[in-house]
Short mmCIF file of C-alpha atoms in Angstrom, two decimals:
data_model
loop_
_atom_site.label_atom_id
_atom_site.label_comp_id
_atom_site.label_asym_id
_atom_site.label_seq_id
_atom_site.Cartn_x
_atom_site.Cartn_y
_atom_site.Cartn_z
CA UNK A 103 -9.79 11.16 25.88
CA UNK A 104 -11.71 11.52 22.31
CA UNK A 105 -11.32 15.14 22.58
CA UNK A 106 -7.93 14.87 23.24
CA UNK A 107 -7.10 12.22 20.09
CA UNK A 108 -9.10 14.73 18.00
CA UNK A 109 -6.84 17.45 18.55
CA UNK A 110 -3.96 15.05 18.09
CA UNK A 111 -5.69 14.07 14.85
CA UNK A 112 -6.39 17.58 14.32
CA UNK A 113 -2.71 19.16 14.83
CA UNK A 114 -1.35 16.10 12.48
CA UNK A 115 -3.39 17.08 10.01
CA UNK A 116 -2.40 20.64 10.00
CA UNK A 117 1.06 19.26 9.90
CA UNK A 118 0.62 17.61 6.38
CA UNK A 119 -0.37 21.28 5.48
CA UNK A 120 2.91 22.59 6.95
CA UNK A 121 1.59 24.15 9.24
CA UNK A 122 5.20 24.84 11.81
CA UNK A 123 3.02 25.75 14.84
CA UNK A 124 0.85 23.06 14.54
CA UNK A 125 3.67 20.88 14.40
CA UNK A 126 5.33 22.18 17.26
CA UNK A 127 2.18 22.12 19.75
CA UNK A 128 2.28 17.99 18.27
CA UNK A 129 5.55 17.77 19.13
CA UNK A 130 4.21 19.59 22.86
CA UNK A 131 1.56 17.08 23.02
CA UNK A 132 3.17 13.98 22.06
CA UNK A 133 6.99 13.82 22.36
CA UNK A 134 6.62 12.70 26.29
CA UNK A 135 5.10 9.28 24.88
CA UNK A 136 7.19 8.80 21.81
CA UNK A 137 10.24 9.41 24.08
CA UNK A 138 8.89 7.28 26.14
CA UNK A 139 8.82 4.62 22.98
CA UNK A 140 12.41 5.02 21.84
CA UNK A 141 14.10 4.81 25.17
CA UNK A 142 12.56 1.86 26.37
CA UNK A 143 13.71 0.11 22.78
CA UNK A 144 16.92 1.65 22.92
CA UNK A 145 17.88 1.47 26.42
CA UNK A 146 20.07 4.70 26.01
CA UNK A 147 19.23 8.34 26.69
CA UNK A 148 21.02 9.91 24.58
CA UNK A 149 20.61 7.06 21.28
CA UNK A 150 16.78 7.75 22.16
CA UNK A 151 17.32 11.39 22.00
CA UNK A 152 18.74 11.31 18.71
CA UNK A 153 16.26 8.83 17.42
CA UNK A 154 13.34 11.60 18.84
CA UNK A 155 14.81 13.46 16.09
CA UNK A 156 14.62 11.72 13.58
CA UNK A 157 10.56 10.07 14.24
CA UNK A 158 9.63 14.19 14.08
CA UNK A 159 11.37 14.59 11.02
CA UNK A 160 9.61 11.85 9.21
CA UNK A 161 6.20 12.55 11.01
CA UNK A 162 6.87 16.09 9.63
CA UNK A 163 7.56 14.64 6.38
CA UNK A 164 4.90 12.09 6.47
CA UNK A 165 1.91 13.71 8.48
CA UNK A 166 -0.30 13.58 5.36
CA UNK A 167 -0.01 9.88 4.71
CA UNK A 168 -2.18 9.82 8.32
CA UNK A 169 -5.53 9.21 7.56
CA UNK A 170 -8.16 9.89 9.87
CA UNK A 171 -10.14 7.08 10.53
CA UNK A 172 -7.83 4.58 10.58
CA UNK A 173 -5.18 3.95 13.22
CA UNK A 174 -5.65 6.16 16.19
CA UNK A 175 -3.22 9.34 15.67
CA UNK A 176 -1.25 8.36 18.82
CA UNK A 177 -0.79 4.93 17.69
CA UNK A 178 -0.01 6.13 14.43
CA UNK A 179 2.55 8.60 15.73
CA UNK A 180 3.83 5.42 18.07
CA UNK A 181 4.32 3.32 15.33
CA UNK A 182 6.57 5.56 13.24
CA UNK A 183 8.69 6.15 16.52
CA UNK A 184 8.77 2.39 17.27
CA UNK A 185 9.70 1.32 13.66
CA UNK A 186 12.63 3.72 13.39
CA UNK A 187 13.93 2.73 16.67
CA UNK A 188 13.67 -0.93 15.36
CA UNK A 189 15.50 0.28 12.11
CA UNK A 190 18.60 1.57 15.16
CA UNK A 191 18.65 -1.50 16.89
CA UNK A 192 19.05 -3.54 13.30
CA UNK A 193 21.45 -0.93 11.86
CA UNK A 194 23.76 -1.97 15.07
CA UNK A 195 23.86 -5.53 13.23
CA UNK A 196 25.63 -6.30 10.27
CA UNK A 197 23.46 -6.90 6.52
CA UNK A 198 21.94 -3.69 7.10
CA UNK A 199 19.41 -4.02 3.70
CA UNK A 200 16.61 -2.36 2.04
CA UNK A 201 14.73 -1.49 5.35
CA UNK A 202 12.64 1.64 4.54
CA UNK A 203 10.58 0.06 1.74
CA UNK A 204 8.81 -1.75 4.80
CA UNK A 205 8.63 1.19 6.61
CA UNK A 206 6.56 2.46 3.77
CA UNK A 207 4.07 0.08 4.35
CA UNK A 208 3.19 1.48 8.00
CA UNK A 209 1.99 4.29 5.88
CA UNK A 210 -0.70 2.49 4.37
CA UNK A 211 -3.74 3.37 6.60
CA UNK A 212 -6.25 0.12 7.24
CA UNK A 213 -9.94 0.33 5.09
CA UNK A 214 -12.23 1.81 7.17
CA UNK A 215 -13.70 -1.64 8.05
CA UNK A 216 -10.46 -3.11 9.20
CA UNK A 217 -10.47 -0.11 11.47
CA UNK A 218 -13.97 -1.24 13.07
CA UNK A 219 -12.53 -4.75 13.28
CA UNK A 220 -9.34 -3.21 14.54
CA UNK A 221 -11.33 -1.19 17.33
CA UNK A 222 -12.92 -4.09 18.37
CA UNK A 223 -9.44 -6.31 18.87
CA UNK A 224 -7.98 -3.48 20.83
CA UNK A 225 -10.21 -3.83 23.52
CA UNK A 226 -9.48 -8.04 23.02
CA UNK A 227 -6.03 -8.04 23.47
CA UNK A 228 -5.34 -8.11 26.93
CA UNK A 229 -8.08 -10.82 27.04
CA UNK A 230 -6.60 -12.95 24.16
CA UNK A 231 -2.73 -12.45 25.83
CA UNK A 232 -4.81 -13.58 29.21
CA UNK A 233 -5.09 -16.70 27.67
CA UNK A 234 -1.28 -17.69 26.76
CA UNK A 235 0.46 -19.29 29.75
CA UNK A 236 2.01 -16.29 31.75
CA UNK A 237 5.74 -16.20 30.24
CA UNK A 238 4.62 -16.59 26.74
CA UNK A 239 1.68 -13.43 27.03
CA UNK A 240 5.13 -12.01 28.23
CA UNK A 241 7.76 -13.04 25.80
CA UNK A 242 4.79 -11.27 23.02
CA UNK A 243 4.55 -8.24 25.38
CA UNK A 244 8.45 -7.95 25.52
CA UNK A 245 9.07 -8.05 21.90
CA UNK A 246 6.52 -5.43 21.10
CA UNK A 247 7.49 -3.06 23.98
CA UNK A 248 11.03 -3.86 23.95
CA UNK A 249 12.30 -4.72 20.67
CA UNK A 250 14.02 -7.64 21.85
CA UNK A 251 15.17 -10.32 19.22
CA UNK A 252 14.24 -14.08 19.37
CA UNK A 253 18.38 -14.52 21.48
CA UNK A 254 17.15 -11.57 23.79
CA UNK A 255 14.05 -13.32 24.71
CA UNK A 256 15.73 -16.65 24.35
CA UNK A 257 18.52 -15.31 27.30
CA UNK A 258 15.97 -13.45 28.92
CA UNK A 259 13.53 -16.32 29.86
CA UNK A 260 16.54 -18.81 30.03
CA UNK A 261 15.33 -21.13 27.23
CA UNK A 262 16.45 -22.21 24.24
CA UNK A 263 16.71 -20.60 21.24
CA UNK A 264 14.79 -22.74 19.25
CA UNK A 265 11.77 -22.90 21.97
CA UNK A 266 11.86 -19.31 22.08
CA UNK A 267 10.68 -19.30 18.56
CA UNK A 268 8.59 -22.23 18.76
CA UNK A 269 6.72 -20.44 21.97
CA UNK A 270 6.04 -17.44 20.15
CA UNK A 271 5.50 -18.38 16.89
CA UNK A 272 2.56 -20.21 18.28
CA UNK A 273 1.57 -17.88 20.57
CA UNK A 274 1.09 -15.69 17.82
CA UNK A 275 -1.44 -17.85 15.92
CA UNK A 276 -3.29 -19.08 18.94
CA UNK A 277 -3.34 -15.01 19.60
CA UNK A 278 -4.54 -14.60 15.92
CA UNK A 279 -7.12 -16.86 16.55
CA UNK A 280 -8.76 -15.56 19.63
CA UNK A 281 -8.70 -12.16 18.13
CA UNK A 282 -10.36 -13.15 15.19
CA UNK A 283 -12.81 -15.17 16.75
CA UNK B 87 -10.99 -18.94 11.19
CA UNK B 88 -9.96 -17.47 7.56
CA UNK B 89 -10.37 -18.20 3.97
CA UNK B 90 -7.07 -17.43 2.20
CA UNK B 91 -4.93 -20.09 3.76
CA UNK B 92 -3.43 -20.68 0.55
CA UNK B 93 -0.24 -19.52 -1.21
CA UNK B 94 -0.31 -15.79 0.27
CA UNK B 95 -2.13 -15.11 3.47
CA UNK B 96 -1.50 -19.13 4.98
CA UNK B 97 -0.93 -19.39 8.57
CA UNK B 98 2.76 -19.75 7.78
CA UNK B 99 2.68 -16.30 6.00
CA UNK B 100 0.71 -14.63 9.07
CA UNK B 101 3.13 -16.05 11.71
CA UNK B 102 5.70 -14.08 9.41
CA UNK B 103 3.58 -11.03 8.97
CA UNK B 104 2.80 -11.49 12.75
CA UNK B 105 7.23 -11.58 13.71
CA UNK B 106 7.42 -8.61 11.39
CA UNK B 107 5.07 -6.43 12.95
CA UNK B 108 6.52 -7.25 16.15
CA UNK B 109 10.43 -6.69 14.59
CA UNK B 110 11.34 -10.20 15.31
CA UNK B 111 13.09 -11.12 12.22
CA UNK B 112 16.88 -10.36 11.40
CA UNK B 113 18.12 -7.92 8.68
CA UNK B 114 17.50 -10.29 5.69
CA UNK B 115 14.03 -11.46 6.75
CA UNK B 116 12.95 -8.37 7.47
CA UNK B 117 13.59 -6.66 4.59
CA UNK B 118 12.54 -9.59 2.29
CA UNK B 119 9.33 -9.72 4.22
CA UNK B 120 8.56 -6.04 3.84
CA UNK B 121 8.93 -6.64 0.43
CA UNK B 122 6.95 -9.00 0.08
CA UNK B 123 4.35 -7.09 2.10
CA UNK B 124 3.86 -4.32 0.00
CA UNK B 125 3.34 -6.43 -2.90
CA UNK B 126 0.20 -8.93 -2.28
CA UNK B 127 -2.73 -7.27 -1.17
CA UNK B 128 -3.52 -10.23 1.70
CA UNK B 129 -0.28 -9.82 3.30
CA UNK B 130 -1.11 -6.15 3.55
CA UNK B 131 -3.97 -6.60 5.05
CA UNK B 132 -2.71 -9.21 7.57
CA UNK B 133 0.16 -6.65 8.50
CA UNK B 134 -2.27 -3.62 9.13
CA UNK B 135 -4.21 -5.99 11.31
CA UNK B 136 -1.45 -7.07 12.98
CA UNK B 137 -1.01 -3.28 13.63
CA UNK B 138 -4.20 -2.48 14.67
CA UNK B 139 -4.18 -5.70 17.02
CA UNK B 140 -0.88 -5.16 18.63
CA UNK B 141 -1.29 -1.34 18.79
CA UNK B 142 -3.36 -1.74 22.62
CA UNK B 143 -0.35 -2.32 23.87
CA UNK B 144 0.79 1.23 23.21
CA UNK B 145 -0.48 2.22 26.18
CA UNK B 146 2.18 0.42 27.82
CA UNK B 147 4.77 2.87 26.72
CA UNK B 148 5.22 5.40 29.66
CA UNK B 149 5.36 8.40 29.02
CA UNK B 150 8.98 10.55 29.72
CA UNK B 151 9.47 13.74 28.87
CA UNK B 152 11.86 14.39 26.22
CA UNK B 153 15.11 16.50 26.87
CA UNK B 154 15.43 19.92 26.89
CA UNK B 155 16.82 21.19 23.55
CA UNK B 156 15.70 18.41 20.90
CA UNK B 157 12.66 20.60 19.61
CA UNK B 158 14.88 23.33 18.74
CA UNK B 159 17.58 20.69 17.23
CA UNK B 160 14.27 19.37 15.21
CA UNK B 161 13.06 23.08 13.96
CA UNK B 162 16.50 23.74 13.14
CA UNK B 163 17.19 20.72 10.83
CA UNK B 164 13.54 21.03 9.12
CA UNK B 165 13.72 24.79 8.46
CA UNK B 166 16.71 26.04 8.06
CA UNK B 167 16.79 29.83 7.74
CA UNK B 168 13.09 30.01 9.49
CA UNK B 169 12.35 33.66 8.28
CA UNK B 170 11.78 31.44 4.41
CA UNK B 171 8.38 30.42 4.84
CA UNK B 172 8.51 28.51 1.34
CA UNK B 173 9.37 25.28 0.81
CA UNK B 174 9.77 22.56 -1.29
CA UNK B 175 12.49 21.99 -4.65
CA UNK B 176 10.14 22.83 -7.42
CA UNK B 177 10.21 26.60 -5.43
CA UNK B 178 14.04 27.23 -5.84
CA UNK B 179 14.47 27.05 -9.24
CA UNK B 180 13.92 30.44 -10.73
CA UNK B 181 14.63 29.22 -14.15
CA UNK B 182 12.06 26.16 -13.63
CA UNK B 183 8.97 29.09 -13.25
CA UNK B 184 10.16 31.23 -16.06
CA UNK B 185 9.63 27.55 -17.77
CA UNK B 186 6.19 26.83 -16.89
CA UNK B 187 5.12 30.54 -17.43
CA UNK B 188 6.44 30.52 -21.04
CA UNK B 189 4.98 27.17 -21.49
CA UNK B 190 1.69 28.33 -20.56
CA UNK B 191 1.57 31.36 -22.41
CA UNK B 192 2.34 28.90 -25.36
CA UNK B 193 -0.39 26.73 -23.81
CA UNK B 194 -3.00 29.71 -24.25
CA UNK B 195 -1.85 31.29 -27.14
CA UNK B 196 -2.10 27.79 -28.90
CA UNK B 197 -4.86 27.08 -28.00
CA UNK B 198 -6.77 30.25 -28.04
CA UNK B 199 -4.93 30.81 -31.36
CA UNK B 200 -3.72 33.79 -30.24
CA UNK B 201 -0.41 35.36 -32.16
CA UNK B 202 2.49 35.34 -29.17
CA UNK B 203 4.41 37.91 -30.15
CA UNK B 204 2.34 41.31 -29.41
CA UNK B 205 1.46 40.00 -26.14
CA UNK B 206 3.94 41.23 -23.29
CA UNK B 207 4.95 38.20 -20.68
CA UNK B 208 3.06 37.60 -17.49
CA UNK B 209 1.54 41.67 -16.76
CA UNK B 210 -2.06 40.55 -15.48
CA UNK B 211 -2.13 38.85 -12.18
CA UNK B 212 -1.47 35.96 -12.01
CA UNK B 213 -0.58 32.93 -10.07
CA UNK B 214 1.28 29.98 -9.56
CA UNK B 215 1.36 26.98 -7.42
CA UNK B 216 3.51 23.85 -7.55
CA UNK B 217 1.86 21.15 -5.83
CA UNK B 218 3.81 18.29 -4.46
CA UNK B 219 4.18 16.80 -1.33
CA UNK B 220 7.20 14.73 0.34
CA UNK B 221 7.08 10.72 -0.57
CA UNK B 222 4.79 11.61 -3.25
CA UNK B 223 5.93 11.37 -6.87
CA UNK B 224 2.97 13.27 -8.21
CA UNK B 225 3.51 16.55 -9.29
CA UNK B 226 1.29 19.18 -10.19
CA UNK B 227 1.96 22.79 -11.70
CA UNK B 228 -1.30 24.96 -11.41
CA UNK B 229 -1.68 28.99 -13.03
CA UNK B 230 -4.14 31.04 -12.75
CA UNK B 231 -5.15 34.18 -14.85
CA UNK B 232 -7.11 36.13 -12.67
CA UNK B 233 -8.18 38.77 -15.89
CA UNK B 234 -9.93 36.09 -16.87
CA UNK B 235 -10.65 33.59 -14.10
CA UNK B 236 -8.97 30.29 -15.47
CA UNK B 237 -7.24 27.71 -13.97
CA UNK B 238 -4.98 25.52 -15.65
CA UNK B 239 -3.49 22.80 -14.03
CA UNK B 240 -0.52 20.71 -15.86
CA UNK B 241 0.63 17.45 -14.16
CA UNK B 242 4.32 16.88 -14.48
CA UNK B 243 4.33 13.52 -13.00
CA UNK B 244 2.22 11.05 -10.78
CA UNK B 245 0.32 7.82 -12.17
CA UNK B 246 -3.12 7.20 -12.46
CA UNK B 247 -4.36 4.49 -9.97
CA UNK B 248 -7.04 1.75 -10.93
CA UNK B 249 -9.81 2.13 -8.81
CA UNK B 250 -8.92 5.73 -7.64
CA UNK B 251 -9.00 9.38 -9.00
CA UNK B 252 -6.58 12.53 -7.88
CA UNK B 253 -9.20 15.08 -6.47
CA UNK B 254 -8.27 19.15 -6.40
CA UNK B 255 -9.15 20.73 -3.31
CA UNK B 256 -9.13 24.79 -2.79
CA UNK B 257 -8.13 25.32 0.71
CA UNK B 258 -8.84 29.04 1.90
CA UNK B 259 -7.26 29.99 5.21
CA UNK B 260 -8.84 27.77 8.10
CA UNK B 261 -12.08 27.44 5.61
CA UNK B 262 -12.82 23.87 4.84
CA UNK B 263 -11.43 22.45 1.79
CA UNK B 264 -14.11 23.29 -1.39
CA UNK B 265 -13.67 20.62 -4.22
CA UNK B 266 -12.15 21.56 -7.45
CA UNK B 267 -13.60 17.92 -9.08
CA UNK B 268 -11.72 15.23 -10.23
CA UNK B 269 -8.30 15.92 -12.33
CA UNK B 270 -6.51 13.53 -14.46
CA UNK B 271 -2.48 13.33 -14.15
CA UNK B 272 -1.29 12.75 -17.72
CA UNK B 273 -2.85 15.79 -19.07
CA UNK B 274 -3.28 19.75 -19.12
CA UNK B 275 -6.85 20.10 -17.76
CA UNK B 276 -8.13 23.70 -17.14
CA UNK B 277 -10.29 23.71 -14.03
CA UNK B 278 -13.79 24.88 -13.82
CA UNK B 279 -14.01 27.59 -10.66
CA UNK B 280 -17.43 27.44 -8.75
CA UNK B 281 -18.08 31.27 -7.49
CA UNK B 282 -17.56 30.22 -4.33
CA UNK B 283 -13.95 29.17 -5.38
CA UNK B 284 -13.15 32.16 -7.63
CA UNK B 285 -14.26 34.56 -4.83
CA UNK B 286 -11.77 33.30 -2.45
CA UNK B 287 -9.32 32.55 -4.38
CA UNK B 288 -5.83 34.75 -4.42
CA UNK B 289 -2.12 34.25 -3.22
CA UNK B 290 -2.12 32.28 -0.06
CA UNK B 291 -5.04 29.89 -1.26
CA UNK B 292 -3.52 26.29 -0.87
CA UNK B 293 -4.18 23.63 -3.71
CA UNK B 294 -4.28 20.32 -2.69
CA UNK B 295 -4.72 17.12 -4.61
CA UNK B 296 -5.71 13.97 -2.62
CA UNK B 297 -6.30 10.88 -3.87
CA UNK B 298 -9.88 9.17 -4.03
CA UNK B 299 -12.49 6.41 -4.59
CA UNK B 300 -13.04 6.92 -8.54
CA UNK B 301 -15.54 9.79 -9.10
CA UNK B 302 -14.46 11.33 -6.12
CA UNK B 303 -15.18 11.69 -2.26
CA UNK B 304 -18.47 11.12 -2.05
CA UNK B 305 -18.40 13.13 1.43
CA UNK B 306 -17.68 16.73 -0.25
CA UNK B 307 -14.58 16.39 1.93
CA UNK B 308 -11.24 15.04 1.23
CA UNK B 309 -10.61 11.29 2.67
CA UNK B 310 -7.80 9.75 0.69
CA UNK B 311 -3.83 10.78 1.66
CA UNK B 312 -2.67 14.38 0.49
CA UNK B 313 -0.40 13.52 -2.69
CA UNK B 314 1.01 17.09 -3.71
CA UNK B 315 -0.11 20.57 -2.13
CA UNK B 316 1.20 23.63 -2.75
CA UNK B 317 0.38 27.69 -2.27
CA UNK B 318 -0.83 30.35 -4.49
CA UNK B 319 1.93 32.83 -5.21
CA UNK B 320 1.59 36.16 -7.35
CA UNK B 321 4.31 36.04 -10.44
#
């Protein structure tokens, strides 16, 4: 498991030197998962297949903005392929804006002592969404995994709008707080 | 639980940070949001932990393999023409490197005080690199004479960054990078070549300039984000 997010680490950063065939053996390692990421947002092979394209053009383009040390290279990689399928499902609505100067900001890699709190909280997680009542651990599970909006979830766990936002909106903070405890 | 429930960073401005992360908010949120992520410092931090927090659940995501065909659509869209193995603007513009070689001959004979004129152009060997990197709006230009083993590095855009210094890195084949030391970007600085540097150094040697803790990485090895890279190339 290490060895195998070293080499990840490793072929990434022999990507930001533009290096083709380190690139490709990424893509070899890694496209499975981050497939696996932009269908299950999208919901549509071929939309998914087109958005594959585009997350290894930008890791291509951004692979030396990944730091080692900081996020783990997969979730790294899994965040630039769940952010741009994000940035799909919002360019289906209308006000399309300014979206890629917060994509920028995934770039930013955490201090290296956020990343030992952050190591700590990943093995939390699953304990702290233990402790929400069943549908709301969901509804935060759902919206991370699936991309769904506040209406989705709304529809999805037949309640209204409004408590849909409630629910996770304090969720999230009682989540905050048992990972920061 | 956290001291900086004031203005930026209150639990209002975490649940936000928090329905970011997870994509929750529409268009006009979302961007606003982002923006005003990247400019305080606490909602920064609060969105990278957010990151970090939520990124366990990434195991969640099963894995499928991708479809036949999409590599090949990739490879063809990033390198079009694969037999050109350079890349990058600054490397299609002829006229731009007759530029920086006649400025740098004016560099040297300036400041040498050398006369220009019985001097032919560019007969030694010499090299060139332009060093810049995608998303990254510093630029460097770097020559070197290898008659007589300078290296003079120009920066042709970039700003410094409180706090942090642009390190040169000499990257020889799979060799580890070897520090160059610490460069500044609104100046010509020529470089000072350790013998271990000069030995290896020739046309393939990658420059790299990464950005630092002030001083420098204190490790010997680059840390901070590649900002502009580029090969040695014979003119």
């Amino acid at each position: 498991m290490s060895q195998s997010t070293a080499d990840i680490a490793d072929l990434i950063g022999r990507t930001a030197l533009k290096d083709r065939g380190a690139f490709r053996d990424l893509y070899q390692r890694t496209s499975a998962k981050l497939f696996g990421v932009t269908l299950r947002i999208l919901k549509d092979r071929s939309e998914a297949e087109e958005a594959l394209q585009e997350v290894y053009v930008k890791i291509w383009q951004r692979a030396d903005r990944y730091a080692a040390g900081g996020y783990s290279p997969i979730s790294w990689l899994v965040a630039i392929a769940r952010n741009h399928a994000l940035d799909v499902l919002r360019a289906r609505k209308p006000l399309a804006d300014d979206l890629d100067g917060a994509l920028e900001v995934a770039d930013i890699a955490p201090d290296p002592e956020q990343a030992a709190i952050g190591q700590g909280e990943r093995g939390r997680i699953d304990a702290c969404l233990a402790e929400l009542e069943g549908d709301k651990a969901e509804a935060v599970r759902a919206a991370y995994l699936d991309g769904f909006s506040y209406e989705e979830l709304a529809s999805r766990f037949s309640v209204p709008l409004n408590t849909m936002r409630t629910w996770l909106r304090r969720s999230l903070i009682k989540l905050r707080e048992c990972l920061s405890a | 639980m956290s001291t900086d429930e004031q203005s930026e960073g209150g639990e209002g401005d975490q649940v936000l940070v928090a329905e970011f992360a997870l994509g929750l908010l529409d268009n006009a949120e979302h961007a606003a949001v982002g923006r005003r992520i990247a400019d305080h410092p606490l909602l920064r931090r609060e969105y990278r932990l957010w990151r970090l927090r939520l990124s366990a659940l990434d195991r969640e995501f099963a894995e499928t393999p991708a479809p036949a065909g999409v590599l090949a659509r990739i490879e063809a869209r990033l390198f079009p023409g694969a037999t050109n193995t350079s890349s990058g603007s600054l490397w299609q513009s002829l006229a731009f490197w007759r530029a920086v070689a006649a400025a740098f001959l004016v560099v040297a004979a300036v400041s040498i005080g050398f006369n220009l004129a019985p001097r032919p152009p560019l007969t030694g060997p010499e090299l060139v690199a332009a060093l810049e990197a995608e998303g990254s709006n510093v630029k460097f230009v770097a020559f070197y004479d290898q008659q007589n083993g300078t290296l003079r590095l120009a920066a042709l855009s970039g700003a410094a960054v409180p706090g942090k210094d642009y390190e040169l890195w000499s990257i020889h084949g799979k060799d580890a990078p070897i520090s160059m030391g610490v460069v500044p970007v609104n100046a010509k600085t020529n470089v000072t070549m350790s013998p271990t540097v000069k030995q290896s150094f020739g046309a393939g040697t990658v420059l790299a300039v990464t950005l630092e803790q002030t001083g420098g990485s204190p490790t010997g090895a680059p840390q901070g984000p590649v900002v502009a890279m580029g090969t040695a190339t014979a003119i």
